[in-house]
Amino acid sequence: MPPVRTIVPLWRRAVAETLGTGLLVAVVVGSGIAAASLSPNDVGLQLLENAFATAFGLAVLILIFGPVSGAHFNPVVSAADWWLGRRAGTGLTVRDLAAYVPAQVVGGVAGAVLANLMYDEAAVSWSSTDRSGAHLWLAEVVATAGLVVLIFALARSGRAALAPAAVGAYIAAAYWFTSSTSFANPAVTVGRAFSDTFAGIAPGSVPAFVIFQLVGGVVAVGLLAVLSPDAGQAADDVVTPPSDTTVRSGASA
């Protein structure tokens, strides 16, 4: 007899998105602080250490929170999930999206504060690292579009169980092949503005990064319309598929 499928309440999914995004930013910022301390004279090694920790940390967080909320941790991913799934009756509802995005942003800020405190820094120290320029904005379009296409390609082909490893690997690679070091996430970008450390971004650079990440999401939706017109059918499996006894999306709770 198949297991009874239950609905995870929206509040619980929002909590999972808050915690997951917060811990992701804590990994990014914390490993950046550690890297700068361990390898003070080698920026390349600092980036390698930061990328390594982020890739593995993200994979673990997807495994932990995926069965609860889908482990989006990213407003662009959540928005694409809603947009692509709306016609098929899959993915996030408008109400879900309205809960996920603020939860992710709040989590991102809290994660940066947590990382600062763990390394005996001021709880909030606005980043002074300017990250502006057309080349960086283009890199954010590429990084974000690639991430969204990867996630939906995995879901559509029934390989969403590979998301922890695949998404972690993509982010690690994108740290190096994009000039912006692949923020690719508005919530993470906002959070990283709260830490004046290796992984930080100046508040004045945040709006443009977020705008071009959203552009990357639009590009991804366009690519999926060409490559996988039925990608929305798999929106319930973004980023990770539900467990045998869990349905995430479309809940009214």
Backbone as a ProteinNet text record, in pm:
[ID]
protein_1_A
[PRIMARY]
MPPVRTIVPLWRRAVAETLGTGLLVAVVVGSGIAAASLSPNDVGLQLLENAFATAFGLAVLILIFGPVSGAHFNPVVSAADWWLGRRAGTGLTVRDLAAYVPAQVVGGVAGAVLANLMYDEAAVSWSSTDRSGAHLWLAEVVATAGLVVLIFALARSGRAALAPAAVGAYIAAAYWFTSSTSFANPAVTVGRAFSDTFAGIAPGSVPAFVIFQLVGGVVAVGLLAVLSPDAGQAADDVVTPPSDTTVRSGASA
[TERTIARY]
84.5	0	88.6	67.6	153.5	136.1	242.2	232.9	133.4	72.6	-20.2	60.2	19.1	91.6	28.9	110.3	62.9	117.7	62.4	103.4	185.1	302.2	383.8	326.2	288.3	230.5	325.5	267.6	348.2	441.4	395.5	480.7	606	591.3	706.9	803.4	748.1	834.2	907.7	838.4	902.6	1016.1	994.4	1100	1220.6	1194.1	1303	1380.7	1308.9	1376.6	1458.6	1406.7	1481.7	1609.9	1596.5	1712.9	1813.6	1762.9	1852.7	1930.8	1859.7	1927.6	2023.8	1981.1	2068.3	2196.2	2184.4	2303.3	2391.5	2328.3	2407.2	2492.8	2433.4	2510.5	2615.6	2582	2681.1	2801	2775.1	2884.1	2968.3	2901.2	2972.7	3056.9	2995.7	3065.7	3168.4	3128.2	3219.4	3343.5	3324.6	3440.5	3526.5	3463.4	3540	3627.3	3573.5	3651.2	3767.3	3737.8	3842	3949.9	3909.1	4005.7	4099.1	4042.8	4125.2	4224.9	4185.4	4274.6	4381.6	4343.4	4436.3	4534.4	4488.4	4573	4574.7	4628.6	4616.3	4684.5	4781.7	4858.3	4831.8	4726	4698.4	4548.5	4505	4363	4308.1	4388.7	4343.5	4312.6	4398.5	4374.5	4253.7	4235.9	4117.2	3989.8	3988.2	3870.8	3847.4	3955.9	3942.8	3882	3929.7	3877.9	3731.2	3698.1	3560.8	3468.2	3511.9	3431.2	3411.7	3517.3	3512	3409.7	3418.8	3326.2	3182.7	3163.1	3028.1	2964.4	3039.5	2986.3	2940.9	3024.7	2989.7	2880.1	2888.2	2784.4	2649	2643.5	2516.7	2458.5	2543.1	2495.3	2432.4	2496.4	2444.4	2312.2	2303.3	2181.1	2063.6	2089.4	1982.9	1933.2	2024.8	1984.9	1901.4	1935.6	1863.9	1724.6	1716.2	1591	1508.3	1566.5	1493.6	1360.9	1354.7	1227.9	1119.1	1157	1059	1008.5	1101.4	1061.6	1103.8	1182.3	1239.6	1378.3	1420.2	1554.5	1583.2	1492.5	1516.6	1629.8	1618.6	1718.1	1747.3	1659.7	1691.6	1561.7	1536.2	1413.2	1396.9	1506.4	1495.2	1447.9	1500.3	1456.5	1309.3	1269.4	1129.5	1036.6	1078.2	996.1	983.8	1092.6	1088.1	999.6	1005.4	922.8	774.6	739.2	599.1	560.2	643	608.3	593.3	687.9	684.9	578.1	546.3	450.6	306.6	283.2	148.8	45.7	81.3	-14.7	-40.4	60.4	46.3	-13	-32.8	-84.9	17.4	145.9	254.3	334.9	434.4	522.9	458.6	521.6	473.2	350.2	261.4	150.3	196.8	114.6	148.3	166.4	80.8	90.7	221.3	259.2	386.8	502.1	499.5	607	617.2	502.7	500.4	557.8	557	617.4	764.7	798	935.6	1034.4	1000.9	1098.6	1139.3	1045.1	1087.6	1164.4	1122.4	1192.5	1337.9	1360.3	1495.8	1580.3	1522.3	1597.2	1630.8	1532.5	1557.3	1664.7	1654.7	1754.8	1893.7	1902.4	2031.8	2097.7	2020.9	2074.2	2115.7	2030.5	2060.8	2186.2	2203.6	2321.3	2450.3	2448	2567.1	2598.9	2495.7	2515.1	2572.8	2519.8	2569.2	2716.8	2754.7	2894.8	2984.3	2939.6	3018.1	3041.6	2937.2	2948.2	3036.4	3030.2	3112.4	3261.4	3295.2	3436	3470.8	3387.2	3412.8	3422.2	3345	3333.7	3209.5	3195.2	3072.5	2955	2842.1	2726.2	2691.5	2694.7	2670.1	2785.2	2849.8	2955.1	2936.4	2883.3	2851.1	2974.6	2960.7	3073.6	3119.2	3249.5	3306.3	3359.9	3332.4	3382.9	3290.7	3335.4	3255.1	3260.2	3146	3137.4	3042.9	3095.9	3013.3	3087.2	3010.8	3068.6	2991.2	2983.1	2903.5	2949.4	3080	3129.8	3079.7	3070	3018.9	2869	2796.3	2652.1	2622.4	2701	2685.6	2713.6	2816	2849.6	2734.4	2664.8	2551.3	2435.1	2414.9	2312	2346.2	2471.5	2515.3	2506.1	2556.9	2558.1	2417.1	2327.2	2190.7	2113.3	2127.2	2057.4	2102.8	2231.8	2283.3	2231.5	2224.3	2175.2	2030.2	1945.2	1802.9	1781.6	1851.9	1838.2	1882	1992.6	2039.7	1933.7	1877.1	1780.1	1657.9	1605.5	1487.1	1519.8	1639.5	1679	1684.4	1735.3	1740	1599.1	1512.2	1376.2	1298.9	1308.1	1231.7	1274.1	1402.4	1453.3	1449.9	1387	1376.1	1505.2	1596.7	1725.2	1740.6	1628.4	1635.6	1709.3	1716.7	1790.3	1939.1	1985	2125.5	2151.3	2046.1	2059.8	2163.9	2171.5	2273.2	2413.9	2451.6	2586	2599.3	2498	2507	2506.2	2416.3	2409.1	2535.4	2581.7	2706.5	2822.8	2830.2	2939.1	2929.8	2807.6	2790.8	2835.9	2795.4	2832.3	2983.3	3045.4	3190.8	3259.4	3211.8	3270.2	3246.6	3124.9	3090.6	3167.4	3213.8	3302.9	3423.2	3464.9	3587.8	3564.8	3455.6	3441.2	3362.5	3306.1	3239.6	3322	3325.9	3405.1	3347.2	3219	3152.1	3163	3222.4	3228.3	3089.4	2997.3	2867.4	2789.7	2739.8	2643.8	2514.6	2457.1	2344.8	2223.6	2205.6	2100.7	2074.4	1958.5	1930.5	1934.9	1885.3	1884.4	2025.9	2109.2	2249.3	2322.2	2291.6	2354.7	2323.1	2196.7	2158	2229.6	2230.6	2295.4	2443	2512	2656.2	2692.8	2597.1	2623	2641.6	2600.7	2605.5	2737.2	2835.5	2963.1	3078.6	3159.3	3272.6	3392.5	3378.1	3480.5	3504	3582.1	3622.1	3504	3393.8	3278.6	3176.4	3204.9	3106	3085.3	2979.3	2949	2893.3	2945.2	2901	2751	2678.1	2534.4	2499.2	2582.9	2555.4	2564.9	2632.7	2645.3	2532.2	2456	2352.8	2240.3	2180.5	2066.2	2095.5	2209.5	2241.6	2260.7	2326.4	2344.3	2208.2	2117.1	1985.2	1909.9	1915.8	1846.7	1897.1	2027.5	2081.3	2064.8	2051.8	2014.7	1872.1	1784	1647.1	1645.6	1730.2	1742.5	1788.8	1882.2	1927.3	1814.7	1724.9	1609.1	1518.9	1499.3	1416.7	1482.4	1613.4	1686.1	1669.2	1677.7	1662.3	1523.7	1420.7	1284.3	1272.4	1334.3	1332.2	1403.6	1519.5	1593.8	1515.5	1450.3	1372.4	1252.2	1194.9	1082.5	1125.4	1251.9	1304.7	1351	1424.9	1487	1393.7	1310.9	1222.6	1087.5	1002.8	874.5	784.7	806.2	722.6	789.8	890.5	964	872.8	765.7	674.2	607.4	597.8	536.8	615.5	744.9	831.5	857.1	780.9	808	796.3	717.8	706.9	836.7	925.8	1050.9	1168.8	1143.3	1247.9	1263	1383.4	1512.7	1526.5	1464.8	1470.5	1329.5	1315.8	1182.1	1126	993.5	933.5	966.4	967.3	987.4	862.1	866.1	753.1	625	639.4	520	498.3	557.8	549.3	510.8	416.9	387.4	416.7	500.3	538.6	450	429	370.6	217.9	156.5	12.6	-61.3	11.6	-51.6	-133.6	-240.4	-323.2	-298.1	-216.4	-192.9	-105.5
-118.9	0	124.6	219.4	337.5	424.3	496.4	581.9	695.1	737	848.8	977.7	1056	1179.3	1295	1363.7	1473	1605.8	1715	1848.2	1913.2	1963.3	2037.8	2178	2222.6	2357.4	2464.3	2571.1	2677.4	2739.6	2756.8	2818	2734.5	2601.7	2514.4	2522.5	2533	2546.7	2680.8	2786.4	2917.7	2916.4	2846.8	2834.2	2761.6	2655.8	2581.6	2669.3	2753.2	2842.5	2948.3	2996.6	3093	3030.8	2913.9	2846.6	2807.1	2750.6	2705.1	2818.9	2928.2	3042.9	3106.3	3113.9	3171.4	3092.1	2961	2878.5	2882.2	2894.5	2907.9	3034.2	3146.5	3270.8	3260.6	3193.7	3173.4	3094.6	2996.3	2919	3007.5	3085.4	3171.4	3275.2	3347.5	3454.1	3397.1	3295.5	3237.5	3178	3104.3	3045.3	3153.3	3264.5	3375.8	3439.8	3456.6	3512.7	3419.3	3289.4	3192	3190	3195.3	3190.5	3311.1	3428.5	3549.4	3541.9	3474	3459.5	3353.2	3243.7	3132.5	3159.5	3234.2	3259.2	3408.6	3489.3	3634.8	3694.7	3624.8	3681.4	3613.5	3535.2	3460.2	3464.6	3560.4	3576.5	3456.3	3398.6	3280.8	3164.9	3142.4	3035.1	3066.8	3193.2	3233	3198.2	3228.3	3198.7	3049.3	2972.8	2827	2772.1	2819.8	2773.7	2812.2	2933.9	2983.3	2901.4	2874.5	2797.6	2654.2	2594.9	2456.4	2443.1	2532.4	2526.5	2552.3	2648.5	2681.8	2565.9	2501.1	2389.7	2275.6	2237.5	2126.1	2166	2289.1	2334.4	2339.8	2389.7	2397.5	2258.8	2164.1	2027.7	1968.8	1990.6	1937.9	2005.6	2136	2208.1	2165.3	2137	2086.4	1951.8	1867.5	1737.5	1751.5	1848.9	1867.4	1924.4	2032.2	2107.1	2074.9	2004.2	1971.2	1901.1	1800	1729.8	1816	1929.7	2015.9	2124.2	2201.8	2318.3	2310.3	2210.2	2204.3	2264.1	2331.2	2389.3	2485.4	2581.3	2681.9	2775.4	2837.5	2929.1	3046.6	3074.6	3170	3225.9	3355.7	3412.1	3391.6	3388.3	3367.6	3225.8	3129.3	2990.5	2976.8	3038.6	3030.6	3097.2	3213.9	3283.7	3202.8	3140.5	3056.1	2934.7	2879.9	2764.2	2800.2	2917.2	2962.3	2988.1	3061.2	3102.7	2981.6	2890.1	2775.3	2673.6	2666.5	2566	2611.6	2742.4	2795.1	2735.8	2712.5	2659	2510.9	2441.8	2297.7	2265.8	2368.4	2344.6	2282	2304.2	2250.2	2365.9	2332.8	2435.7	2521.8	2634.6	2723.8	2800.6	2828.8	2919.1	3061.8	3160.4	3299.3	3318.1	3252.7	3263.5	3202.6	3089.3	3028.2	3122.4	3178.9	3268	3389.1	3442.4	3558.8	3527	3400.2	3358.3	3323	3257.7	3211.4	3327.6	3427.5	3532.5	3611	3662.2	3732.1	3640.4	3514.7	3421.3	3405.2	3396.6	3381.6	3505.8	3623.5	3747.4	3763.7	3739.4	3748.5	3647.9	3527.4	3426.1	3468.2	3529.4	3573.1	3674.5	3770.6	3872.6	3808.4	3721.8	3655.9	3569.6	3506	3422.2	3501.7	3621	3705.9	3752.4	3790	3831.4	3716.1	3594.9	3477.6	3453.8	3460.6	3439.3	3545.1	3670.7	3777.4	3748.3	3707.9	3682.8	3561.9	3458.9	3340.2	3371.8	3475	3512.3	3639.4	3670.1	3781.4	3914.3	3927.6	4053.8	4127.2	4252.6	4324.6	4252.6	4249.1	4177	4224.3	4355	4413.4	4506.8	4481.4	4571.6	4583.2	4695.7	4710.7	4690.1	4607.9	4577.2	4700.8	4712.5	4822.3	4772.9	4647	4589.2	4624.7	4717.9	4758.1	4650.3	4610.9	4511.9	4569	4652	4714	4711.8	4713.3	4710.7	4616.3	4649.3	4571	4425.3	4402.4	4265.4	4180.6	4240.8	4167.6	4142.4	4239.9	4222.9	4114.3	4111.3	4005	3868.5	3864.1	3739.1	3690.6	3784.1	3744.1	3691.2	3748.5	3693.9	3550.5	3527	3393.5	3295.4	3335.4	3246	3207.6	3306	3279.6	3197.7	3231.2	3155.3	3010.1	2988.4	2852.5	2772.2	2836.7	2768.4	2725	2815.1	2783.9	2676.1	2686.1	2584	2448.5	2444.2	2317.8	2255.7	2334.6	2282.8	2224.9	2297.3	2248.6	2132.7	2131.3	2017.7	1890	1900.4	1783.5	1737.2	1832.8	1797.5	1734.2	1793.8	1745.2	1604.7	1573.7	1443.6	1338.2	1371.2	1274	1252.2	1349.6	1335.7	1438.4	1486.1	1588.4	1539.3	1408.6	1355	1387.9	1422.2	1458.7	1606.2	1681.1	1825.5	1864.5	1800.4	1843.1	1845	1736.5	1729.9	1821.3	1820.5	1896.6	2047.1	2092.8	2236.8	2282.1	2202.5	2236.4	2245.4	2149.7	2150	2270.9	2305.4	2421.2	2549.6	2568.1	2690.2	2696.9	2583.5	2582	2621.3	2566.8	2601.2	2747.4	2795.3	2933	3035.3	2997.3	3084.7	3124.2	3031	3050.8	3095.9	3052.2	3089.5	3219.3	3275.9	3406	3512.4	3631.2	3739.6	3790.3	3764.5	3811.6	3712.1	3597.3	3482.8	3428.1	3445.7	3378.5	3395.4	3515.9	3533.3	3459.9	3494.4	3421.1	3404.9	3495.1	3476.7	3609.8	3672.1	3800.6	3796.4	3691.1	3682.7	3673.1	3594.9	3583.1	3714.9	3781.3	3909.2	4012.5	4022.5	4116.7	4081.2	3953.4	3911.4	3945.4	3927.7	3950.7	4098.1	4186.2	4329.6	4362.1	4272.7	4297.1	4252.9	4219.1	4173.1	4233.4	4316.1	4379.2	4285.5	4172.7	4068.9	4023.5	3919.6	3871.2	3848.3	3796.3	3760.9	3872.7	3989.3	4095.8	4165.8	4244.8	4329.2	4460.4	4571	4701.4	4720.3	4777.1	4797.1	4867.7	4961.2	5032.2	4944.5	4830.5	4738.1	4636.6	4627	4523.8	4539.8	4660.1	4670.9	4622.2	4660.4	4618	4467.1	4408.4	4263.1	4193.4	4241	4178.4	4191.8	4309.3	4330.8	4233.3	4216.5	4129.2	3981.6	3949.5	3812.7	3782.2	3880.3	3863.9	3850.7	3928.2	3914.5	3773.3	3721.4	3584.3	3484.4	3508.7	3421.5	3425.3	3544.4	3558	3486.1	3501.5	3431.3	3280.8	3232.3	3088.7	3040.1	3116.6	3078.4	3072	3166.9	3164.8	3043.7	3011.1	2893.7	2765.2	2758.2	2638	2625.8	2739.3	2734.6	2674	2695.1	2639.7	2495.8	2472	2341.1	2238.8	2284.2	2192.9	2258.7	2264.3	2334.2	2281	2156.4	2097.1	2101.2	2187.4	2192.5	2221.8	2298.1	2331	2210.1	2101.8	1979.9	1926.5	1960.6	1908	2009.5	2118.5	2225.1	2177.9	2074.6	2023.2	1960.2	1927.5	1862.1	1958.3	2087.1	2190	2236.8	2238.7	2194.2	2043.5	1989.8	1846.1	1788.9	1660.2	1600.8	1580.7	1575.8	1548.7	1407.8	1387.2	1252.4	1169.4	1042.9	954.2	997.4	1074.6	1110.4	1261.1	1333.9	1479.2	1541.2	1634.1	1719.5	1862.3	1937.2	2069.8	2177.7	2173	2286.7	2278.5	2394.7	2400.4	2384.2	2389.1	2370.8	2493.5	2471.7	2584.6	2618.5	2536.9	2557.8	2679
0	0	0	-91.7	-97.5	25.9	64.6	183.4	162.6	272.3	267.5	247.4	150.9	120.6	197.9	271.4	354.9	303.3	351.8	310.1	420.7	384.4	479.5	490.5	609.5	624.2	571.9	519	461.3	564.2	687.1	788.5	812	806.8	828.6	710.9	590.6	472.9	475.7	521.1	530.8	633.4	744	845.5	786	709.4	646.3	549	473.7	380	454.2	566.9	647	700.5	760.9	818.2	710.9	601.6	496.1	432.5	400.4	340	439.2	564.5	666.6	684.9	690.6	707.3	582.9	465	342.4	347.6	385.8	395.5	505.6	614.3	720.9	668.4	584.1	523.8	432.3	347.4	252.4	326.2	417.7	488.6	585.9	661.4	759.7	695.7	586.5	519.5	454.2	413.6	359.9	465.8	585.7	696	730.7	739.2	771.5	664.7	537.9	428.2	432	459.2	465.3	580.6	688.5	803.1	779.3	715.2	694	580.7	479.1	361.4	329.9	420.8	407.8	284.9	229.1	118.4	-14.8	-20.6	-144	-172.2	-253.3	-282.5	-357.8	-446.5	-520.4	-427.8	-330.1	-234.1	-146.8	-112.6	-35.7	-111.8	-241.3	-322.3	-332.5	-345.8	-352.8	-224.3	-111.7	17	33.6	-5	3.2	-86.9	-209	-303.8	-256.7	-206.1	-157.6	-44.9	53.4	166.9	122.7	33.7	-12.3	-87	-175.7	-254	-164.2	-70.3	18.2	116.9	168.2	260.3	193.8	71	-1.2	-25.5	-63.9	-87.5	38.6	151.6	278.2	314.8	295.8	330.3	242.3	115.3	28.7	79	123.4	177.1	304.2	386.7	513.5	491	414.5	404.6	280.5	185	63.2	86.1	171.3	193.1	257.6	316.5	382.3	287.1	230.6	150.9	4.9	-29.7	-163.1	-168.8	-60.3	-51	-165.2	-186.2	-289.2	-248	-129.8	-74.5	-168.3	-263.3	-367.7	-428	-415.9	-471.2	-621.8	-696.4	-840.2	-870.5	-798.6	-816.2	-779.3	-669.3	-626.2	-727.6	-779.9	-878.5	-1007	-1050.7	-1170.7	-1147.5	-1027.9	-993.7	-1002.2	-950.4	-959.3	-1104.5	-1176.8	-1312.3	-1405.6	-1399.6	-1490.8	-1451.8	-1323.4	-1279.9	-1276.1	-1297.9	-1275.1	-1371.2	-1495.6	-1592.7	-1572.5	-1519.1	-1498.1	-1361.6	-1279.2	-1145.2	-1053.3	-1083.9	-1001.7	-943.8	-865.8	-812.7	-705.8	-677	-573.4	-618.5	-524.8	-551.1	-523.4	-557.6	-527.6	-377.6	-301.4	-155.7	-104.7	-161.8	-125.2	-155.6	-275.9	-319	-226.7	-186.3	-97.5	40.1	77.7	205	187.3	77.3	55.3	42.7	-38.6	-68.5	56	136.2	258.3	353.5	361.8	448.9	405	275.9	224.4	251.8	233	255.9	403.8	489.6	634.2	675	622.1	651.8	607.1	488.9	439	530.2	578.2	668.9	801.3	854.6	981.8	970.6	855.8	836.4	838	777.7	779.7	921.3	996	1135.3	1216.7	1195.8	1267.4	1238.5	1110.3	1074.4	1137.8	1134.9	1198.6	1346.1	1414.7	1557.9	1587.7	1503.8	1525.8	1515	1439.8	1423.7	1502.5	1602.1	1693.2	1619.8	1512.7	1441.5	1492.2	1455.6	1487.2	1421.6	1490	1437.1	1296.8	1275.8	1144	1111.4	999.1	951.2	801.1	756.2	615.2	529.3	428.1	341.2	264.2	246.5	167.8	33.2	-0.7	-124.7	-240.3	-322.8	-437.9	-546.1	-593.9	-701.5	-807.2	-891.4	-994.2	-1126.9	-1234.8	-1367.7	-1457.7	-1584.3	-1678.3	-1685.2	-1672.1	-1681.1	-1563.8	-1446.1	-1329.7	-1342.5	-1395.8	-1413	-1515.3	-1623.4	-1722.5	-1659.3	-1575.1	-1507.6	-1419.9	-1354.3	-1270.7	-1354.5	-1472.9	-1563.5	-1600	-1638	-1678.9	-1563	-1446.6	-1331	-1287.9	-1282.9	-1237.1	-1339	-1467.3	-1570.9	-1571.3	-1560.4	-1559.3	-1441.5	-1325.6	-1205.9	-1223	-1269.8	-1284.8	-1391.2	-1503.1	-1607.6	-1554.8	-1481.3	-1423.1	-1333.6	-1244.4	-1148.7	-1218.8	-1317.2	-1387.3	-1480.5	-1536.1	-1620	-1537.3	-1416.2	-1328.3	-1291.9	-1255.5	-1215.2	-1330.6	-1449	-1563.7	-1604.8	-1590.8	-1634.9	-1525.6	-1413.5	-1305.6	-1228.7	-1237.9	-1169	-1056.4	-1002	-897.5	-773.2	-753.9	-640.1	-649.2	-769.3	-787.5	-758.3	-727	-708.4	-604.2	-488.1	-390.8	-449.3	-516.3	-573.7	-694.6	-781.9	-906.3	-881.2	-794.3	-765.4	-692.8	-598.1	-530	-626.7	-719.7	-817.9	-909.5	-950.6	-1039	-970.4	-846	-774.5	-755.7	-723.9	-708.2	-838.2	-950.5	-1080.2	-1114.4	-1085.2	-1120.7	-1038.4	-919.2	-843.4	-928.9	-1016.4	-1092	-1235.8	-1298.9	-1439.1	-1460.3	-1353.8	-1366.2	-1294.6	-1352	-1293.1	-1162	-1138.7	-1016.7	-901.8	-925.7	-833.3	-801.3	-892.7	-889.5	-759.6	-734.6	-625.2	-662.7	-778.4	-839.5	-748.1	-652.2	-552.6	-482.6	-503.2	-438.2	-285.7	-224.9	-78.5	-23.5	-87.9	-46.9	-70.2	-180.1	-210.2	-102.5	-65.1	41.1	171	206	329.1	332.9	221.8	217.9	231	214.9	235.6	383.2	472.4	616	679.8	597.1	652.3	571.6	635.4	568.5	573.1	503.3	502.2	358.6	342.6	210.5	117.1	169.9	86.3	73.5	126.6	130.3	-2.6	-7.8	-123.1	-69.7	-118.8	-71.1	-95.8	-0.7	-19.3	-149.4	-191.8	-315.4	-439.4	-428	-541.1	-546.4	-438	-428.3	-530.6	-546.7	-638.8	-779.6	-835.3	-971.8	-978.1	-878.8	-877.2	-876.5	-791.7	-782.9	-915	-974.4	-1102.3	-1207.6	-1217.5	-1322.1	-1287.5	-1160.4	-1124.1	-1169.8	-1153.4	-1202.7	-1354.5	-1421.4	-1566.9	-1601.5	-1525	-1546.4	-1531.5	-1435.1	-1419.1	-1540.6	-1596.5	-1716.9	-1834.9	-1847.6	-1954.2	-1938.7	-1816.7	-1791.7	-1832.2	-1797.4	-1835.7	-1987.2	-2057.5	-2203.1	-2259.9	-2202.6	-2248.6	-2224.7	-2110.9	-2079.7	-2173.1	-2214.3	-2308.1	-2440.7	-2478.2	-2602.7	-2584.9	-2478.7	-2458.7	-2396	-2302.5	-2227.7	-2206.3	-2309.1	-2297.6	-2186.5	-2146.4	-2041.3	-1904.7	-1887.3	-1761.1	-1642.5	-1665.5	-1556.6	-1494.9	-1569.7	-1515.4	-1395.8	-1392.4	-1286.4	-1176.3	-1172.9	-1076.2	-931.6	-906.5	-770.3	-721.4	-813.3	-777.1	-772.3	-766.6	-759.9	-615.6	-561.8	-611.1	-594.7	-492.4	-467.6	-466	-499.9	-503.8	-364.5	-351.7	-221.1	-176.3	-45.7	5.4	-21.3	14	-12.7	58.1	163.8	241.8	248	154.7	162.5	30.2	35.1	-77.6	-32.9	-108.8	-66.4	-122.3	-252.2	-319.7	-325.6	-339.2	-351.9	-220.9	-109.6	19.1	56.9	128.6	171.4	318.1	384.1	527.6	552.7
[MASK]
+++++++++++++++++++++++++++++++++++++++++++++++++++++++++++++++++++++++++++++++++++++++++++++++++++++++++++++++++++++++++++++++++++++++++++++++++++++++++++++++++++++++++++++++++++++++++++++++++++++++++++++++++++++++++++++++++++++++++++++++++++++++++++++

